[in-house]
Amino acid sequence: MSAQPEGPTTAAEVSAPDLRPKFITESERVRECRPGPVHGAAFLAAPQPMLLVGRDGVIVGANAAARALLHGEGTGPLVGRVAADLLDLGSDPRTQDAYREVLRGRQAPLGRTRRLKHAAGHSVWVRITVSPVPGAEVVLLSLNDISAHRDLQAGLRHLQTHDPVTRLPNRALFFERLTGALEAGAYEGTGATGRVGLCYLDLDGFKAVNDTLGHHVGDRLLAAVAERLTHCADLARHATGAPLVARLGGDEFALLMEDSTGTEQLADLAETVLEALREPFDLSGQLLSVSASIGVVERDVADASPMGLMQAADTTLYWAKADGKARWTLFDPERNARRVTRQALSSGLRPAVERDEFVLAYQPLVRLEDGGLRGVEALVRWRHPEFGLLTPNRFIALAEEDGSIVQLGRWVLETACRQARAWQLAHPDVAPVFVSVNVAVRQVWDSDLVADVARILAETGLPAELLQLELTESAVMGSTGRPLRALQDLSDMGVRIAIDDFGTGYSNLAYLSRLPVSVLKLDGAFVRGFEDGASAPTEPADALIVEAMVQLAHRLGLTVTAECVETLDQADRLRRIGCDTGQGYLYSRPVAAERISELLAERR
């Protein structure tokens, strides 16, 4: 059990530890602690392995059960040996101090579990209990062989921490290892890099294998994949060992590289894995081909947490799949920042309406014939508490995706109508301006737009002819059923319907004759190249397209508004070909409602 040689040993030959009382001689101590005849016989015959240890830490008595447990038959005596050395009670300072206190007379018992080396060569797990003996100069050490219990625990732990299909470490053991790898100070003083890397992979198309060939074939495929991944890990073995290969669930695997040397090492590992999985799998004569998508993350352990590392790996795996599958993708902080921002905006849209974080700006719509203010377009802005003032291109698409566009659109419509009515009441001596509001297709499908408009007009008192609703060309063209009925009902109510960004979608002018449309808004892409003068000549194609659309629109009884008008040349040319209204930075950027009030006051 100890590093000392076997064979007969006397108490006098053993050096006593520091705790040996100097006023008691060895012979006196052995004589005083020797059990009496009756008690001694019971002690020696007891099935419980026991040792008697003097105050100096030297064994003065041992029964047959203790000898069998620790030394077996035919070996030297235990009496005279230092118990702390024999039973590994001095391997850690805390245990050593507690053991010394018991030897000095402390009455509280001490319990420890130790793995000891048997004289025959095998290991034995022993539970050691050190108990003081009242009225005697000895302590009693009771020993319990718990090897079978420990083996059972080890077997159960293996079942709990390993996947039965692939026999790889499972998710629980993976996170245990990952947490250990990221513990503060785990690499201090070892000369290691203090970095960690992770390849998180998912098999492409594995579900199809399960669905078409059955789960038994899928399990055999997973086991075969595990073998190849283990081989790849062996090839990547470095100074601190091979990467840990684990199955996290389903067809998801991970390779954990502790003490990584950088992203290049992880990239090489990911490429090795992809190459290994490209070879078809022969499953009892059935050839199957699969590929994998891999997310790669590598960073300093000081800047990582298990949850953060896995979130980054999961995000990067998603990128690999979105980018075309069968590839590996390295974590990109900038790309992730955009994703996080998008997610933050999406989750905050609905509560933002309730918190009154949105505001409207208004851009003038000007008559090209005389430059008079004809109307305004209401443009929503988000005063985000973290990201500042956001324009619609940052959040409208998100609102359409999650359906919050219905709630937001209703707020915009109500706010714009109330403001337009306020202008009308504040400036009764000038011709009232209409307000144009953008409407998403989802507002038509997911809400009763007609009822909403009717209610808002009634509550605000705004005449229907002073409200214009803008829908995109792709949303209007081909409309049938509910959208078409809604547009017709709104038109019958007196509301003007405008097609926004016209010319970028279907551009089916003939279809316009069957829609209740009043206005076409030409996309700014046509207007930007629409100039006179040698310094900025008009693009011939743009000029022809714009002229044709204006002429055909007028023949259909529609008015035309040109967006993105920025120069006098553009405005003059558009006016000469008959365009009715202009909108753009030449006239004004989107401004607050107070500025529109000032413009109306100037018209008196």
XYZ file of C-alpha atoms in Angstrom:
604
model
C 0.000 0.000 0.000
C 2.983 2.355 0.425
C 6.249 2.938 -1.292
C 8.158 1.240 1.604
C 9.631 -2.264 1.041
C 7.634 -5.285 2.182
C 8.918 -7.642 4.887
C 9.297 -7.737 8.655
C 9.562 -4.315 10.149
C 9.783 -3.312 13.801
C 8.322 -0.200 15.310
C 11.774 0.989 16.238
C 12.855 0.891 12.596
C 10.135 3.306 11.503
C 10.776 7.038 11.772
C 7.914 8.595 13.694
C 6.242 11.752 12.228
C 6.583 15.177 13.745
C 3.562 14.526 15.953
C 5.256 11.834 18.096
C 5.256 12.906 21.782
C 8.876 13.049 22.925
C 8.081 11.973 26.520
C 6.822 8.483 25.538
C 9.315 5.875 24.369
C 8.511 3.480 21.545
C 8.472 0.409 23.802
C 6.263 2.162 26.360
C 3.808 3.255 23.671
C 3.470 -0.240 22.176
C 2.985 -1.755 25.597
C 0.361 0.780 26.627
C -1.691 0.460 23.435
C -1.704 -3.324 23.082
C -5.360 -4.590 23.407
C -6.266 -6.743 26.355
C -6.868 -10.507 25.928
C -10.650 -10.436 25.388
C -10.832 -7.193 23.503
C -7.705 -8.089 21.604
C -9.245 -11.355 20.367
C -12.392 -9.530 19.243
C -10.321 -6.889 17.539
C -8.199 -9.440 15.660
C -11.202 -11.562 14.587
C -13.511 -8.693 13.569
C -14.595 -8.827 9.870
C -14.252 -5.040 9.711
C -10.681 -4.079 8.686
C -9.277 -1.976 11.537
C -5.993 -0.411 12.602
C -4.871 1.039 15.917
C -2.587 4.032 15.574
C -0.631 5.720 18.315
C -0.474 9.440 18.919
C 2.725 9.510 16.890
C 0.928 8.198 13.798
C 2.509 4.723 13.837
C 0.351 1.589 13.589
C 0.380 -0.399 16.840
C -2.340 -2.910 16.015
C -3.924 -4.435 12.913
C -6.485 -7.183 12.525
C -6.551 -9.937 9.921
C -9.215 -8.196 7.851
C -7.040 -5.096 7.536
C -4.041 -7.201 6.540
C -6.100 -9.008 3.871
C -7.466 -5.748 2.498
C -4.174 -3.922 2.393
C -1.404 -6.513 2.000
C -2.789 -9.948 1.351
C -1.197 -13.134 2.623
C 2.521 -13.689 3.015
C 3.605 -10.080 3.253
C 5.255 -8.117 6.047
C 3.490 -6.797 9.147
C 1.463 -3.579 9.261
C 2.418 -2.829 12.866
C 5.164 -0.248 12.932
C 4.214 1.370 9.649
C 3.318 5.070 9.438
C -0.449 5.103 8.821
C -0.452 8.398 6.938
C 2.012 7.007 4.389
C 0.239 3.691 4.108
C -3.221 5.218 3.643
C -2.309 8.430 1.779
C -3.580 10.714 4.528
C -0.899 13.317 3.967
C -1.383 13.972 0.246
C -3.276 17.226 0.751
C -2.727 19.833 3.476
C -6.349 19.929 4.603
C -6.539 16.198 5.275
C -3.096 16.166 6.859
C -4.049 18.941 9.301
C -7.350 17.277 10.225
C -5.621 13.914 10.789
C -3.009 15.501 13.052
C -5.781 17.121 15.122
C -7.377 13.716 15.736
C -3.994 12.273 16.753
C -3.554 15.171 19.195
C -6.840 14.322 20.904
C -9.629 16.048 18.971
C -12.784 14.020 19.541
C -14.452 14.588 16.134
C -13.966 11.701 13.687
C -12.462 12.154 10.211
C -13.546 10.421 6.994
C -11.701 10.221 3.691
C -11.849 8.100 0.521
C -8.578 6.963 -1.021
C -7.464 4.858 -3.957
C -4.652 2.630 -2.640
C -2.225 0.297 -4.286
C -2.535 -3.337 -3.089
C 0.626 -5.396 -2.652
C -0.633 -7.695 -5.416
C -0.582 -4.810 -7.892
C -4.249 -3.893 -8.255
C -5.969 -0.768 -6.926
C -8.418 -0.705 -4.041
C -10.863 2.081 -3.198
C -11.082 2.419 0.592
C -13.259 4.575 2.815
C -11.172 5.465 5.882
C -12.753 6.615 9.133
C -10.403 7.919 11.851
C -12.045 7.842 15.311
C -10.570 8.716 18.702
C -10.694 5.994 21.390
C -11.814 7.511 24.715
C -9.367 6.980 27.564
C -6.636 5.527 25.377
C -3.543 6.879 23.690
C -4.604 5.432 20.339
C -7.031 6.226 17.526
C -9.036 3.670 15.589
C -8.917 3.541 11.783
C -11.863 1.656 10.253
C -11.482 0.651 6.606
C -14.260 -0.167 4.127
C -13.535 -1.618 0.700
C -15.813 0.364 -1.638
C -14.151 -0.778 -4.887
C -17.284 -2.534 -6.148
C -19.378 0.526 -5.375
C -16.906 2.790 -7.151
C -16.817 0.477 -10.169
C -20.596 0.574 -10.274
C -20.530 4.368 -10.033
C -17.946 4.545 -12.805
C -20.109 2.317 -14.999
C -23.194 4.404 -14.346
C -21.267 7.609 -15.015
C -20.041 6.188 -18.308
C -23.634 5.453 -19.275
C -24.666 8.938 -18.212
C -21.861 10.693 -20.079
C -21.583 8.679 -23.296
C -23.860 8.313 -26.281
C -25.067 4.703 -26.741
C -25.176 4.926 -30.564
C -21.725 6.352 -31.289
C -20.048 5.645 -27.901
C -18.744 9.184 -27.991
C -18.950 11.570 -25.035
C -22.426 13.051 -24.915
C -23.631 16.591 -24.358
C -23.254 16.406 -20.562
C -19.610 15.316 -20.673
C -18.835 17.771 -23.458
C -20.063 20.715 -21.393
C -18.206 19.378 -18.355
C -14.975 19.354 -20.359
C -15.733 22.719 -21.943
C -16.414 24.304 -18.559
C -13.163 22.855 -17.202
C -11.236 24.163 -20.201
C -12.558 27.685 -19.576
C -11.979 27.784 -15.831
C -9.901 30.738 -14.692
C -6.278 29.785 -14.211
C -6.624 26.388 -15.885
C -3.616 27.106 -18.056
C -1.558 29.293 -15.734
C 2.070 28.254 -15.420
C 1.740 25.405 -17.933
C 3.283 27.160 -20.909
C 0.041 26.559 -22.816
C -1.648 29.066 -25.143
C -4.681 29.690 -22.947
C -6.962 29.501 -25.974
C -9.779 27.166 -26.913
C -11.346 26.255 -30.245
C -14.566 24.562 -31.276
C -15.833 22.956 -34.467
C -19.608 22.548 -34.265
C -21.008 20.477 -37.122
C -24.333 19.274 -38.389
C -24.886 16.662 -41.097
C -26.600 18.019 -44.210
C -29.664 16.014 -45.204
C -29.494 13.491 -42.370
C -33.244 13.747 -41.780
C -33.843 12.420 -45.287
C -31.781 9.321 -44.460
C -33.860 8.641 -41.354
C -37.148 9.285 -43.147
C -36.414 7.161 -46.226
C -34.169 4.355 -44.928
C -35.200 4.149 -41.287
C -33.647 5.024 -37.964
C -31.585 1.831 -37.823
C -29.697 2.937 -40.947
C -29.442 6.451 -39.551
C -27.885 5.124 -36.333
C -25.321 3.090 -38.277
C -24.478 6.177 -40.311
C -23.995 8.225 -37.131
C -21.677 5.561 -35.717
C -19.648 5.571 -38.945
C -19.436 9.365 -38.887
C -18.229 9.186 -35.274
C -15.399 6.853 -36.293
C -14.209 9.247 -38.988
C -14.425 12.221 -36.659
C -12.380 10.355 -34.053
C -9.776 9.586 -36.705
C -9.664 13.277 -37.682
C -9.170 14.182 -34.030
C -6.268 11.716 -33.756
C -4.644 13.337 -36.790
C -4.984 16.717 -35.066
C -3.357 15.498 -31.853
C -0.929 18.032 -30.380
C 1.087 18.590 -27.202
C -1.910 18.522 -24.844
C -3.725 15.683 -26.581
C -6.317 15.136 -29.275
C -9.503 17.213 -29.576
C -12.516 15.868 -27.719
C -15.136 14.479 -30.102
C -18.701 14.492 -28.764
C -22.182 13.885 -30.065
C -24.412 16.686 -28.808
C -27.662 15.167 -30.046
C -29.364 14.195 -33.291
C -26.844 14.672 -36.097
C -24.883 17.368 -34.251
C -21.254 16.773 -33.268
C -18.549 18.921 -31.717
C -14.768 18.806 -31.675
C -13.276 20.694 -28.727
C -9.664 21.811 -29.159
C -8.167 22.742 -25.798
C -4.984 24.827 -25.870
C -5.537 25.746 -29.528
C -2.880 27.686 -31.397
C -5.223 29.884 -33.425
C -7.890 29.961 -36.106
C -5.601 28.351 -38.674
C -5.397 25.189 -36.596
C -9.204 25.055 -36.285
C -9.633 25.768 -39.994
C -7.305 22.873 -40.830
C -9.300 20.582 -38.546
C -12.603 21.659 -40.129
C -11.212 21.091 -43.619
C -9.950 17.648 -42.586
C -13.411 16.754 -41.300
C -15.137 17.914 -44.485
C -12.691 15.911 -46.597
C -13.192 12.796 -44.462
C -16.984 12.989 -44.731
C -16.953 13.424 -48.511
C -16.080 9.751 -48.991
C -19.248 7.608 -49.302
C -20.152 5.407 -46.330
C -20.483 1.673 -46.984
C -23.146 0.377 -44.600
C -23.379 -3.372 -45.238
C -23.106 -2.864 -48.974
C -25.326 0.220 -49.054
C -23.439 3.340 -50.124
C -24.521 6.630 -48.570
C -23.079 10.081 -49.153
C -23.451 12.927 -46.699
C -21.851 16.293 -46.164
C -21.558 18.547 -43.158
C -21.776 22.213 -42.317
C -19.343 23.398 -39.658
C -19.245 26.480 -37.476
C -15.740 27.336 -36.238
C -15.018 29.472 -33.157
C -11.627 30.161 -31.580
C -10.842 32.573 -28.756
C -8.939 33.297 -25.563
C -10.360 31.466 -22.540
C -10.335 34.757 -20.617
C -12.894 36.150 -23.075
C -15.084 33.061 -23.294
C -17.856 31.341 -21.394
C -19.447 27.961 -22.181
C -22.761 29.579 -23.126
C -21.136 32.356 -25.139
C -18.878 29.958 -27.015
C -21.777 27.656 -27.899
C -23.977 30.553 -28.998
C -21.207 31.778 -31.285
C -20.694 28.254 -32.649
C -24.423 27.785 -33.240
C -24.656 31.128 -35.036
C -21.654 30.281 -37.209
C -23.091 26.863 -38.056
C -26.276 28.629 -39.199
C -24.166 30.870 -41.427
C -22.447 27.835 -42.958
C -25.828 26.324 -43.826
C -27.219 29.625 -45.102
C -24.134 30.125 -47.281
C -24.744 26.860 -49.121
C -23.926 23.926 -46.776
C -21.037 21.448 -47.136
C -18.594 24.070 -45.883
C -17.076 25.537 -42.749
C -17.512 29.145 -41.663
C -15.418 31.085 -39.172
C -17.115 33.239 -36.571
C -17.205 36.886 -37.700
C -17.774 39.438 -34.908
C -19.046 42.119 -37.322
C -21.514 39.780 -38.966
C -22.654 38.643 -35.554
C -23.079 42.246 -34.411
C -25.430 42.863 -37.335
C -27.362 39.722 -36.435
C -27.602 40.744 -32.782
C -28.749 44.226 -33.771
C -31.383 42.777 -36.085
C -32.600 40.463 -33.342
C -32.689 43.290 -30.806
C -34.700 45.464 -33.184
C -37.106 42.657 -33.995
C -37.789 41.821 -30.356
C -38.293 45.472 -29.463
C -40.726 46.457 -32.202
C -44.013 45.645 -30.503
C -43.191 47.229 -27.134
C -41.726 50.264 -28.938
C -45.178 51.273 -30.184
C -46.546 51.092 -26.645
C -43.595 53.084 -25.323
C -44.217 55.816 -27.924
C -40.739 55.471 -29.427
C -41.868 56.214 -32.999
C -42.174 59.616 -34.588
C -43.310 60.844 -38.003
C -41.410 63.104 -40.376
C -43.105 64.642 -43.407
C -41.624 65.179 -46.873
C -43.379 67.729 -49.133
C -44.989 66.707 -52.434
C -44.697 69.722 -54.753
C -46.628 70.643 -57.933
C -44.034 70.794 -60.722
C -46.103 73.355 -62.621
C -45.843 76.128 -60.011
C -43.831 74.735 -57.075
C -46.806 74.851 -54.723
C -47.144 72.470 -51.792
C -49.621 69.801 -52.789
C -49.264 67.210 -50.031
C -46.814 65.426 -47.730
C -45.647 61.866 -47.312
C -45.572 60.616 -43.723
C -42.309 58.741 -43.014
C -41.894 56.862 -39.750
C -38.735 57.016 -37.632
C -37.808 54.931 -34.594
C -36.170 56.755 -31.692
C -34.450 53.649 -30.396
C -33.069 54.041 -26.849
C -29.864 52.189 -27.792
C -29.332 52.677 -31.531
C -30.604 56.224 -31.944
C -32.912 57.520 -34.688
C -33.562 54.734 -37.208
C -34.979 55.146 -40.709
C -37.609 52.722 -42.086
C -35.113 50.610 -44.038
C -33.717 49.435 -40.672
C -36.952 48.026 -39.238
C -39.922 47.939 -41.637
C -38.897 44.599 -43.173
C -38.565 43.143 -39.656
C -42.000 44.459 -38.757
C -43.473 42.811 -41.834
C -41.797 39.504 -40.939
C -43.121 39.289 -37.382
C -46.497 40.910 -38.029
C -45.910 43.994 -35.853
C -46.338 46.071 -39.033
C -50.106 45.887 -38.432
C -49.854 47.600 -35.050
C -47.193 50.037 -36.262
C -49.066 50.804 -39.492
C -52.229 51.563 -37.574
C -50.319 54.003 -35.352
C -48.741 55.721 -38.374
C -52.086 56.057 -40.122
C -53.813 57.482 -37.076
C -50.985 59.900 -36.240
C -50.672 61.151 -39.826
C -54.423 61.701 -40.216
C -54.633 63.551 -36.912
C -51.742 65.811 -37.980
C -53.240 66.489 -41.408
C -56.526 67.495 -39.771
C -54.614 69.760 -37.362
C -52.973 71.539 -40.319
C -56.357 71.956 -41.984
C -57.861 73.527 -38.868
C -54.820 75.716 -38.168
C -54.677 77.107 -41.730
C -58.273 77.451 -42.959
C -57.357 80.173 -45.464
C -55.111 77.947 -47.636
C -55.895 74.886 -49.683
C -55.506 71.843 -47.436
C -52.680 69.400 -48.114
C -53.237 65.671 -48.321
C -51.132 63.204 -46.349
C -49.744 60.090 -48.012
C -49.186 56.989 -45.834
C -47.354 53.810 -46.802
C -49.297 50.578 -46.347
C -47.725 47.105 -46.273
C -49.473 44.161 -47.919
C -49.613 42.387 -44.579
C -51.767 45.208 -43.247
C -54.314 44.350 -45.917
C -54.225 40.615 -45.202
C -53.827 40.584 -41.403
C -56.169 43.411 -40.431
C -59.373 45.039 -41.548
C -57.710 48.004 -43.256
C -60.973 49.398 -44.571
C -62.528 49.435 -41.101
C -59.361 50.945 -39.602
C -59.310 53.759 -42.171
C -63.024 54.483 -41.753
C -62.686 54.627 -37.959
C -59.606 56.862 -38.037
C -61.126 59.285 -40.531
C -64.251 59.512 -38.391
C -62.291 60.035 -35.155
C -59.891 62.637 -36.575
C -62.396 64.406 -38.815
C -60.038 64.298 -41.813
C -61.868 64.234 -45.168
C -61.201 61.028 -47.097
C -59.897 62.928 -50.126
C -57.006 64.262 -47.987
C -55.692 60.747 -47.335
C -53.539 58.901 -49.835
C -52.411 55.307 -49.251
C -49.225 54.099 -50.942
C -48.667 50.422 -51.776
C -45.712 48.967 -53.650
C -46.143 47.941 -57.246
C -45.402 44.260 -56.536
C -48.089 44.286 -53.842
C -50.803 45.776 -56.046
C -50.175 44.074 -59.356
C -52.039 40.800 -59.619
C -54.206 41.601 -56.612
C -57.315 39.486 -56.367
C -59.781 38.549 -53.669
C -59.514 40.393 -50.377
C -56.753 42.896 -51.330
C -58.589 43.971 -54.459
C -61.879 44.359 -52.584
C -60.127 46.397 -49.889
C -58.588 48.727 -52.466
C -61.924 49.160 -54.176
C -63.719 49.895 -50.886
C -61.099 52.462 -49.935
C -61.358 54.129 -53.333
C -65.146 54.194 -53.087
C -64.710 55.872 -49.687
C -62.807 58.691 -51.426
C -59.296 57.690 -50.357
C -56.616 58.025 -53.056
C -54.575 54.926 -53.896
C -50.986 55.379 -55.105
C -48.506 52.815 -56.415
C -45.081 53.428 -54.877
C -41.712 52.725 -56.582
C -43.430 52.194 -59.899
C -41.255 50.737 -62.645
C -39.292 48.280 -60.491
C -41.813 45.459 -60.389
C -44.288 44.104 -62.900
C -44.741 47.404 -64.793
C -47.985 46.167 -66.284
C -49.713 49.407 -67.212
C -52.585 47.593 -68.869
C -53.477 46.000 -65.536
C -53.806 49.438 -63.976
C -57.050 50.031 -65.842
C -58.698 47.355 -63.670
C -57.366 48.700 -60.345
C -58.781 51.622 -58.322
C -55.456 53.480 -58.549
C -55.182 57.282 -58.704
C -51.456 57.973 -58.618
C -48.209 56.461 -59.912
C -44.981 57.303 -58.061
C -42.001 56.806 -60.380
C -39.083 55.044 -58.752
C -36.099 57.284 -58.089
C -33.831 55.018 -60.145
C -35.360 56.506 -63.315
C -35.226 60.080 -62.083
C -31.581 60.129 -60.968
C -30.268 60.061 -64.530
C -32.917 62.412 -65.830
C -30.912 65.609 -66.536
C -30.425 68.264 -69.183
C -27.036 69.738 -69.990
C -23.678 68.513 -71.227
C -22.260 67.984 -67.734
C -24.921 65.457 -66.827
C -26.735 64.222 -69.913
C -29.935 62.279 -69.560
C -29.707 58.522 -70.017
C -31.642 57.866 -73.250
C -33.347 54.766 -71.895
C -34.430 56.541 -68.714
C -35.872 59.442 -70.684
C -37.865 57.186 -73.006
C -39.213 55.068 -70.141
C -40.261 58.049 -68.055
C -41.961 59.803 -70.994
C -43.822 56.618 -71.953
C -45.014 55.974 -68.419
C -46.215 59.563 -67.926
C -48.116 59.584 -71.209
C -49.757 56.194 -70.610
C -50.620 57.065 -67.027
C -52.338 60.271 -68.125
C -54.329 58.372 -70.736
C -55.525 56.086 -67.920
C -56.558 59.111 -65.888
C -53.725 58.788 -63.357
C -51.471 61.509 -61.985
C -47.695 60.944 -61.758
C -45.315 61.809 -58.927
C -41.547 61.634 -59.455
C -39.479 60.576 -56.437
C -35.867 61.546 -55.650
C -35.893 64.871 -57.490
C -32.600 66.500 -56.529
C -31.742 69.091 -59.223
C -33.452 71.902 -61.086
C -32.617 70.227 -64.415
C -34.459 67.088 -63.335
C -37.457 69.088 -62.159
C -37.596 71.169 -65.360
C -37.362 68.148 -67.654
C -40.006 66.240 -65.660
C -42.318 69.263 -65.788
C -41.916 69.568 -69.567
C -42.904 65.936 -70.193
C -46.026 66.368 -68.075
C -45.084 64.883 -64.687
C -47.521 66.283 -62.116
C -45.746 66.205 -58.751
C -42.177 66.035 -57.517
C -40.692 64.825 -54.255
C -37.042 64.939 -53.196
C -34.173 66.832 -51.620
C -34.517 69.664 -54.172
C -37.619 70.727 -52.287
C -37.056 69.411 -48.781
C -35.789 66.539 -46.727
C -38.299 64.884 -44.390
C -39.051 67.451 -41.680
C -41.018 67.761 -38.466
C -44.702 68.673 -38.501
C -43.876 72.182 -37.259
C -41.927 72.930 -40.438
C -44.901 71.968 -42.603
C -46.987 74.379 -40.525
C -44.485 77.136 -41.335
C -44.675 76.337 -45.057
C -48.466 76.515 -44.941
C -48.318 79.837 -43.098
C -46.063 81.259 -45.831
C -48.763 80.551 -48.447
C -51.211 83.081 -46.963
